[in-house]
Short mmCIF file of C-alpha atoms in Angstrom, two decimals:
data_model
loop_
_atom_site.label_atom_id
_atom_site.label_comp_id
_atom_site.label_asym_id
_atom_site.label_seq_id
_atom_site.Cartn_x
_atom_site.Cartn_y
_atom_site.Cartn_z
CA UNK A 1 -65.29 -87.57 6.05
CA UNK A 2 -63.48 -84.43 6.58
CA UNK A 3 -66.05 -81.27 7.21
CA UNK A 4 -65.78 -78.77 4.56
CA UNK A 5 -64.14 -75.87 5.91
CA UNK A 6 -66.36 -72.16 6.25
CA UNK A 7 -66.39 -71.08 2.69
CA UNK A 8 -64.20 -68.00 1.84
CA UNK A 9 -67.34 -64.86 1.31
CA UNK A 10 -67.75 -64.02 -1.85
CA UNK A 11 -67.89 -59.94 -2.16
CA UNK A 12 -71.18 -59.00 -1.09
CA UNK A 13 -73.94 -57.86 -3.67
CA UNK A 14 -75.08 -54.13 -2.87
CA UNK A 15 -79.32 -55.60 -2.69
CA UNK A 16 -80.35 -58.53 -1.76
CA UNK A 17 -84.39 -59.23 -1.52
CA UNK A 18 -83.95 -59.46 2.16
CA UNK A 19 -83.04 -56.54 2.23
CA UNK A 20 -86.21 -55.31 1.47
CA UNK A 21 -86.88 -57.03 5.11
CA UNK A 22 -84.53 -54.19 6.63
CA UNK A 23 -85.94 -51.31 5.58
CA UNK A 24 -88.99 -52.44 6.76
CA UNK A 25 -87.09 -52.74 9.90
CA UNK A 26 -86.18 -48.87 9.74
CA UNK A 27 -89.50 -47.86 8.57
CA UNK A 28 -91.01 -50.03 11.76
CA UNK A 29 -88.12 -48.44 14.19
CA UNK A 30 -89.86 -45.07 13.68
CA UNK A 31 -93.35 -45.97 13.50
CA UNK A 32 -92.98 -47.73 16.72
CA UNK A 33 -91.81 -43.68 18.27
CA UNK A 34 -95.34 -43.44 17.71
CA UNK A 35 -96.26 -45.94 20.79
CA UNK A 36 -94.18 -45.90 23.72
CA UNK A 37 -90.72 -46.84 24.71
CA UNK A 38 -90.98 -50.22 25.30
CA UNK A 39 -91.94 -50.39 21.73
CA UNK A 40 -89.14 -48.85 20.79
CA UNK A 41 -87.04 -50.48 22.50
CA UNK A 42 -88.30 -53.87 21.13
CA UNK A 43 -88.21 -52.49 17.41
CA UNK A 44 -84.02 -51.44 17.81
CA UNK A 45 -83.65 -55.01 19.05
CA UNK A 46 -85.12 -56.36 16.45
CA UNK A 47 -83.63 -54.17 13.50
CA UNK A 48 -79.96 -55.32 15.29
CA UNK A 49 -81.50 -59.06 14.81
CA UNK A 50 -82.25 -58.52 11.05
CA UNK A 51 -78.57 -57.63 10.17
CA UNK A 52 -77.27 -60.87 11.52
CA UNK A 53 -78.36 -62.81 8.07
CA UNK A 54 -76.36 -60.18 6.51
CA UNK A 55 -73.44 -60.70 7.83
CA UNK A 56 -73.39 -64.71 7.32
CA UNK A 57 -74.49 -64.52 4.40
CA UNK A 58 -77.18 -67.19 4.98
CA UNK A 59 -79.45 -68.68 1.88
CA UNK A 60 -81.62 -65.86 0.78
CA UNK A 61 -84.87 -67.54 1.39
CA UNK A 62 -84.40 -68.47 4.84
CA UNK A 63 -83.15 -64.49 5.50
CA UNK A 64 -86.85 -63.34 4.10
CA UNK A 65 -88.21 -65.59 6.29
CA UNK A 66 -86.20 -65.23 8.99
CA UNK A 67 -86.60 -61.26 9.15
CA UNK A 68 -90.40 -60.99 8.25
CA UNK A 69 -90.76 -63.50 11.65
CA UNK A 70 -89.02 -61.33 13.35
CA UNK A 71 -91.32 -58.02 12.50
CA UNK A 72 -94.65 -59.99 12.98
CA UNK A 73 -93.38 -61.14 15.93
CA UNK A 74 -92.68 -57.62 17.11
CA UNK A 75 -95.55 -56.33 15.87
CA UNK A 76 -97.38 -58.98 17.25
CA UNK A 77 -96.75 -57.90 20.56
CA UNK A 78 -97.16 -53.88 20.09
CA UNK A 79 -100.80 -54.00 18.74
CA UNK A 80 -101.92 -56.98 21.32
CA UNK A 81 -102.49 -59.66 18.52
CA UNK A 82 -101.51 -62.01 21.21
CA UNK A 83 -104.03 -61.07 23.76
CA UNK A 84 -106.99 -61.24 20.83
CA UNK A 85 -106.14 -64.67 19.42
CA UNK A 86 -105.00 -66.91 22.37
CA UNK A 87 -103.40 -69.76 19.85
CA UNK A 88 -101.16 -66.55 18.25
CA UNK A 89 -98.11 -66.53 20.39
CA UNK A 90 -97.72 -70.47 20.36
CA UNK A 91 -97.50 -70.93 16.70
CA UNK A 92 -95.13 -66.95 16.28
CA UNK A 93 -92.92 -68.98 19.10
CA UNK A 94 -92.72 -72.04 16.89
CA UNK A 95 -92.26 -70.55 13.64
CA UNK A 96 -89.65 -67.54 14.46
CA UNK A 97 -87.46 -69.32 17.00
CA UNK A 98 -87.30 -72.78 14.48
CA UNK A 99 -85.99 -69.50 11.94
CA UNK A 100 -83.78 -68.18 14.38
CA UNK A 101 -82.64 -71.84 15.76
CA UNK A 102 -81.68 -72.29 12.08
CA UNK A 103 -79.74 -68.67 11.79
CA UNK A 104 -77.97 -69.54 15.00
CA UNK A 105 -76.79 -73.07 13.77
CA UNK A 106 -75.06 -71.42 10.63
CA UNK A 107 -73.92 -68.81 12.69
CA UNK A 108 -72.19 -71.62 14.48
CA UNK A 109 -70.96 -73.30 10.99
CA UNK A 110 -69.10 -70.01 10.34
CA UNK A 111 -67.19 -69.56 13.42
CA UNK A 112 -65.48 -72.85 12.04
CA UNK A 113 -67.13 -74.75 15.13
CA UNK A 114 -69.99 -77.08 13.88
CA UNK A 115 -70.59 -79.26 10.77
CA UNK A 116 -72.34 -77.29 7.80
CA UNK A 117 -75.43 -79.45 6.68
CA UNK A 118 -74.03 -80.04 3.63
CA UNK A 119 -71.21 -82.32 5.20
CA UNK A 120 -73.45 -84.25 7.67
CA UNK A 121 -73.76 -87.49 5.86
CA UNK A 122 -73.68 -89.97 9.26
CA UNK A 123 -76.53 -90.64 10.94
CA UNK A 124 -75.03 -89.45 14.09
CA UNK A 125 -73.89 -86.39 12.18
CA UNK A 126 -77.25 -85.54 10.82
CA UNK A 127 -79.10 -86.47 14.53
CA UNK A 128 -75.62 -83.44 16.17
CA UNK A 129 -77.34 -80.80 13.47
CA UNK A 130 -80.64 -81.58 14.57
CA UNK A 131 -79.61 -81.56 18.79
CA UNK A 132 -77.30 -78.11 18.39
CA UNK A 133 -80.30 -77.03 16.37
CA UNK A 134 -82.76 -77.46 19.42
CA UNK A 135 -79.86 -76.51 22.02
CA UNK A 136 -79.13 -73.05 20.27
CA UNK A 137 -83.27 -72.33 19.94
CA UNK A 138 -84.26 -73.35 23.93
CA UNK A 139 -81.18 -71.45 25.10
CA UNK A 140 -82.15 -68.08 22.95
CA UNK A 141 -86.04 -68.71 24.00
CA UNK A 142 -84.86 -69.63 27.61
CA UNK A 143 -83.26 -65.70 27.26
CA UNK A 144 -86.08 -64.46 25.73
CA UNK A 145 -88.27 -65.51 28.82
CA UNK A 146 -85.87 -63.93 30.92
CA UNK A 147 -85.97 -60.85 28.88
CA UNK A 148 -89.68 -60.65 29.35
CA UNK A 149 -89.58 -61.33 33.14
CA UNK A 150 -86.94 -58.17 33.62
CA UNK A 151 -89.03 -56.29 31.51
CA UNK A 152 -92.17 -56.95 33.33
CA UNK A 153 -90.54 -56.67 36.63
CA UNK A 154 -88.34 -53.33 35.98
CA UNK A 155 -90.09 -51.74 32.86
CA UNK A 156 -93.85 -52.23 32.51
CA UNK A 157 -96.19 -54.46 34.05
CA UNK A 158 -98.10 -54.78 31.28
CA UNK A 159 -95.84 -57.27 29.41
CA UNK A 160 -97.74 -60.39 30.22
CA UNK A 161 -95.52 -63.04 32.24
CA UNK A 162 -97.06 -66.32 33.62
CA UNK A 163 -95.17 -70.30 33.99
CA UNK A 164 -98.12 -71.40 32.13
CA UNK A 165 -96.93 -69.07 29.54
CA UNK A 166 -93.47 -69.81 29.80
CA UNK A 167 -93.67 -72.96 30.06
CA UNK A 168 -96.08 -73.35 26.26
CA UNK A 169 -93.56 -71.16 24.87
CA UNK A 170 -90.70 -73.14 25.27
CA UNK A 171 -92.62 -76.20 24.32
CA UNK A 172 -93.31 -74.43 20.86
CA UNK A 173 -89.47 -72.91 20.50
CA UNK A 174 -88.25 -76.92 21.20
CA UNK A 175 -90.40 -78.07 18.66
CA UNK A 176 -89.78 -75.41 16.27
CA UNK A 177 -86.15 -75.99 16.50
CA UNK A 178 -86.21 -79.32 15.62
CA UNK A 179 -88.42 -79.00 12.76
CA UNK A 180 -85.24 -76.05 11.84
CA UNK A 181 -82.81 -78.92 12.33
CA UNK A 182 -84.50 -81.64 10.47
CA UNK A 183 -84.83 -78.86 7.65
CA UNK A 184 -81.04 -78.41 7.87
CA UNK A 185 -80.21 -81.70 7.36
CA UNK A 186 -82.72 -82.32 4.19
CA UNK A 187 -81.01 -79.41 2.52
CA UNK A 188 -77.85 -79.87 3.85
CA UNK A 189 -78.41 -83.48 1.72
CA UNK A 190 -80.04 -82.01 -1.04
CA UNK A 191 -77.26 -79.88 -1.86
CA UNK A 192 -74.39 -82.46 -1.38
CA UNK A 193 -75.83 -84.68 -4.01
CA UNK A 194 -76.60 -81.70 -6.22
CA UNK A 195 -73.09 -81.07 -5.91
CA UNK A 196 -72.33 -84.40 -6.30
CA UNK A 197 -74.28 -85.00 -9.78
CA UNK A 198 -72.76 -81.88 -11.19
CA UNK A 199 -69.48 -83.09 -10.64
CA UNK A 200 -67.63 -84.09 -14.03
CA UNK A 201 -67.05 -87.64 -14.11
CA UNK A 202 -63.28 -88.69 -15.23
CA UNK A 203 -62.67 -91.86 -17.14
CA UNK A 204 -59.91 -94.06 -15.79
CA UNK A 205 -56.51 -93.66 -17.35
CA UNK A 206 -55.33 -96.41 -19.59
CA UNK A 207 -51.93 -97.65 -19.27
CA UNK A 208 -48.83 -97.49 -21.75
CA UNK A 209 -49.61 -101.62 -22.19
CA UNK A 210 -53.44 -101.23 -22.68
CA UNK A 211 -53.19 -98.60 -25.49
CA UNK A 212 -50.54 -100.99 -27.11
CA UNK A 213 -52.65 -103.75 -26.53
CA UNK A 214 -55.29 -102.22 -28.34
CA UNK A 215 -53.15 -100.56 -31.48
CA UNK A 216 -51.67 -104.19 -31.75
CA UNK A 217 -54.19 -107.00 -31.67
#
């Protein structure tokens, strides 16, 4: 089966809900100038990360979603949440990177250089989703890691870095990814047979000799 090539985009409404999301983002961006710079610093990065769904025009429920991760992550870390609930940053690392895993993957499908779900209907098809899935969300946590060794190492101290830590984070961003990939490929299904059952259904044409046949028994 031929993959479906990256839809032309439609001309983009003026609101989405998501974008409710953003200005949240904003609003966050200047409430963080009331902490310190690493804060703010944190809070730019993620407003650039919630205009990504935006641009690709990904599925409006998975944008919510994606962005509000994004913010309680951040947030997460600015008011020490993770430091009073020890289980915290395991389950904001599986959640928000199996939401950005998924964000990545269409990402991906746009630039014309993976399958969209939608077109995966092989088993080894649907199991390449799934794997580019988990590749894109351990290389973007494997950066993120990074990230928070340079900025414990050149910016603050404070930011908490330890390979026990590391190591339980990438552990929850590889199983968060696949759980994004194995939702892929369940939509991705969902809407091909949607599409499929809407399609109208053409009755075969009859020959010059049938429709004799019939007008002359």
């Amino acid at each position: 089966m031929q993959p479906t090539p990256p839809p032309a985009l439609a001309p983009q409404p003026r609101w989405v809900p998501a974008d409710a999301v953003r200005v949240a983002g904003v609003l966050s961006v200047l409430v963080a100038l009331t902490f310190d710079a690493v804060a703010v610093a944190l809070m730019l990065l993620v407003l650039g990360g919630l205009v990504v769904p935006r641009v690709l025009r990904v599925p409006g429920p998975l944008d919510v979603a994606y962005g509000a991760g994004l913010l309680v992550a951040a947030w997460s870390g600015i008011l020490d949440v993770y430091e009073a609930i020890a289980w915290w940053d395991l389950v904001v690392h599986l959640v928000v990177t199996g939401l950005v895993a998924a964000v990545a993957y269409l990402a991906v499908v746009r630039l014309g250089a993976a399958l969209h779900p939608r077109d995966a209907t092989t088993r080894g098809q649907r199991a390449g989703v799934v794997l580019l899935t988990v590749g894109l969300g351990l290389a973007l946590g494997v950066q993120w890691e990074i990230s928070e060794w340079l900025g414990h190492t050149y910016l603050d101290e404070s930011i908490y870095v330890s390979e026990a830590d590391t190591i339980g984070d990438l552990v929850a961003d590889g199983l968060g990814s696949v759980l994004a990939g194995v939702v892929l490929v369940r939509r991705g299904a969902a809407s091909s047979a949607s599409a499929t059952s809407e399609r109208p259904s053409r009755s075969p044409a009859r020959s010059p000799g049938t429709a004799r046949s019939n007008r002359n028994p």
